[in-house]
C-alpha positions in Angstrom: -35.2 -35.4 -13.4 -35.0 -34.7 -9.7 -33.4 -31.3 -10.4 -36.2 -30.4 -12.8 -38.9 -31.3 -10.3 -37.1 -29.2 -7.6 -37.2 -26.2 -10.0 -40.8 -26.7 -10.7 -41.7 -26.8 -7.0 -39.6 -23.7 -6.3 -41.1 -21.7 -9.1 -44.6 -22.8 -8.1 -43.9 -21.8 -4.5 -42.6 -18.4 -5.7 -45.6 -17.8 -7.9 -47.9 -18.6 -5.0 -46.0 -16.3 -2.7 -46.3 -13.4 -5.3 -50.0 -14.2 -5.7 -50.6 -14.0 -2.0 -48.5 -10.8 -1.6 -50.3 -9.0 -4.4 -53.7 -10.1 -2.9 -52.7 -8.7 0.5 -51.6 -5.4 -1.1 -55.0 -5.1 -2.9 -56.8 -5.9 0.3 -54.9 -3.1 2.1 -55.6 -0.6 -0.6 -59.3 -1.5 -0.7 -59.5 -0.5 3.0 -57.7 2.8 2.5 -60.0 5.8 2.9 -57.5 8.7 2.6 -58.2 9.7 -1.1 -61.9 10.3 -0.2 -60.5 13.5 1.3 -58.5 14.5 -1.8 -58.4 18.2 -2.3 -59.8 19.0 1.2 -58.2 20.9 4.0 -58.3 18.4 7.0 -56.9 17.7 10.4 -55.6 14.1 10.6 -54.5 12.2 13.7 -52.3 9.1 13.5 -49.1 7.4 14.4 -45.7 8.0 12.8 -45.2 4.6 11.2 -41.6 4.9 10.0 -38.5 6.8 11.0 -38.9 10.5 9.9 -37.0 11.3 6.8 -35.1 14.4 7.8 -34.3 16.8 5.0 -32.5 20.2 5.0 -35.6 22.2 5.3 -38.4 19.7 5.9 -39.3 16.4 7.5 -41.2 13.7 5.7 -43.5 11.8 8.1 -45.3 8.6 7.2 -48.4 8.7 9.3 -50.8 5.7 9.8 -54.0 7.7 10.0 -56.7 6.9 12.6 -59.0 9.8 12.1 -59.6 12.7 9.8 -61.7 15.6 11.0 -62.8 13.4 13.9 -64.1 10.6 11.6 -62.4 7.1 11.4 -60.0 6.9 8.5 -57.5 4.4 7.3 -54.3 4.6 5.3 -50.7 6.0 5.3 -50.3 9.7 4.7 -46.9 11.3 3.7 -46.9 14.6 5.6 -44.2 17.0 4.6 -43.7 19.4 7.5 -41.2 22.1 8.5 -38.2 20.8 10.4 -39.5 19.1 13.6 -36.7 17.7 15.8 -39.3 16.4 18.3 -41.2 14.0 16.1 -40.1 10.3 16.2 -41.3 6.9 15.1 -44.2 5.7 17.2 -45.4 9.3 18.2 -49.0 10.2 17.8 -49.3 13.3 15.7 -52.0 15.7 14.7 -51.3 17.4 11.3 -53.4 19.8 9.2 -53.2 20.5 5.5 -54.7 19.6 2.2 -54.8 15.9 1.2 -53.5 15.2 -2.3 -52.8 12.2 -4.4 -49.0 11.9 -5.2 -48.2 12.8 -8.8 -45.5 11.7 -11.2 -43.0 14.4 -12.1 -40.2 15.0 -14.6 -36.7 14.8 -13.3 -33.8 17.1 -14.1 -32.7 14.6 -16.8 -36.1 14.7 -18.5 -37.3 11.3 -17.4 -40.7 10.8 -15.7 -40.5 9.6 -12.1 -43.6 7.7 -11.0 -43.8 9.1 -7.5 -47.3 7.5 -7.0 -46.0 4.0 -7.4 -42.8 4.8 -5.5 -44.9 5.8 -2.5 -47.3 2.9 -3.1 -44.6 0.4 -2.5 -44.1 2.0 0.9 -47.8 1.8 1.6 -48.4 5.5 1.2 -51.6 6.4 -0.7 -51.9 10.2 -0.1 -49.8 13.1 0.9 -50.1 16.5 2.6 -47.6 19.1 1.5 -47.2 21.4 3.2 -48.5 20.1 6.4 -48.6 21.7 9.8 -47.9 19.8 13.0 -50.6 20.7 15.5 -49.7 18.3 18.3 -47.2 15.6 19.1 -47.6 12.9 21.9 -44.6 10.8 22.5 -45.2 7.1 21.7 
């Protein structure tokens, strides 16, 4: 009996945790303004919010955006830029390019990869590819 009660308490606590976590995710997404600029050529200023993902020919930068075209904005933008050895976590960057919503794509094996949800888990709601780094200020 005691063991069953413990399991009920643990499962209830886990359910409440998930409920709160999903609520926080929805709250964050409701405040996100990046997709209002979808399809537009913009200049965005923000802080690199994760270590840059360095690839062979490009860097993937997650940028917590503060302004777009001089107006307050909010959200995390994945900017895919040419190799930039001088960009690091915490730097303030200015990037320019076209804001797009991430799209699912078909892999080499014929399966569909849901890139939108993959980035959503990381807090990324929009992307800019290709993006041009205009300015970097060390953080």
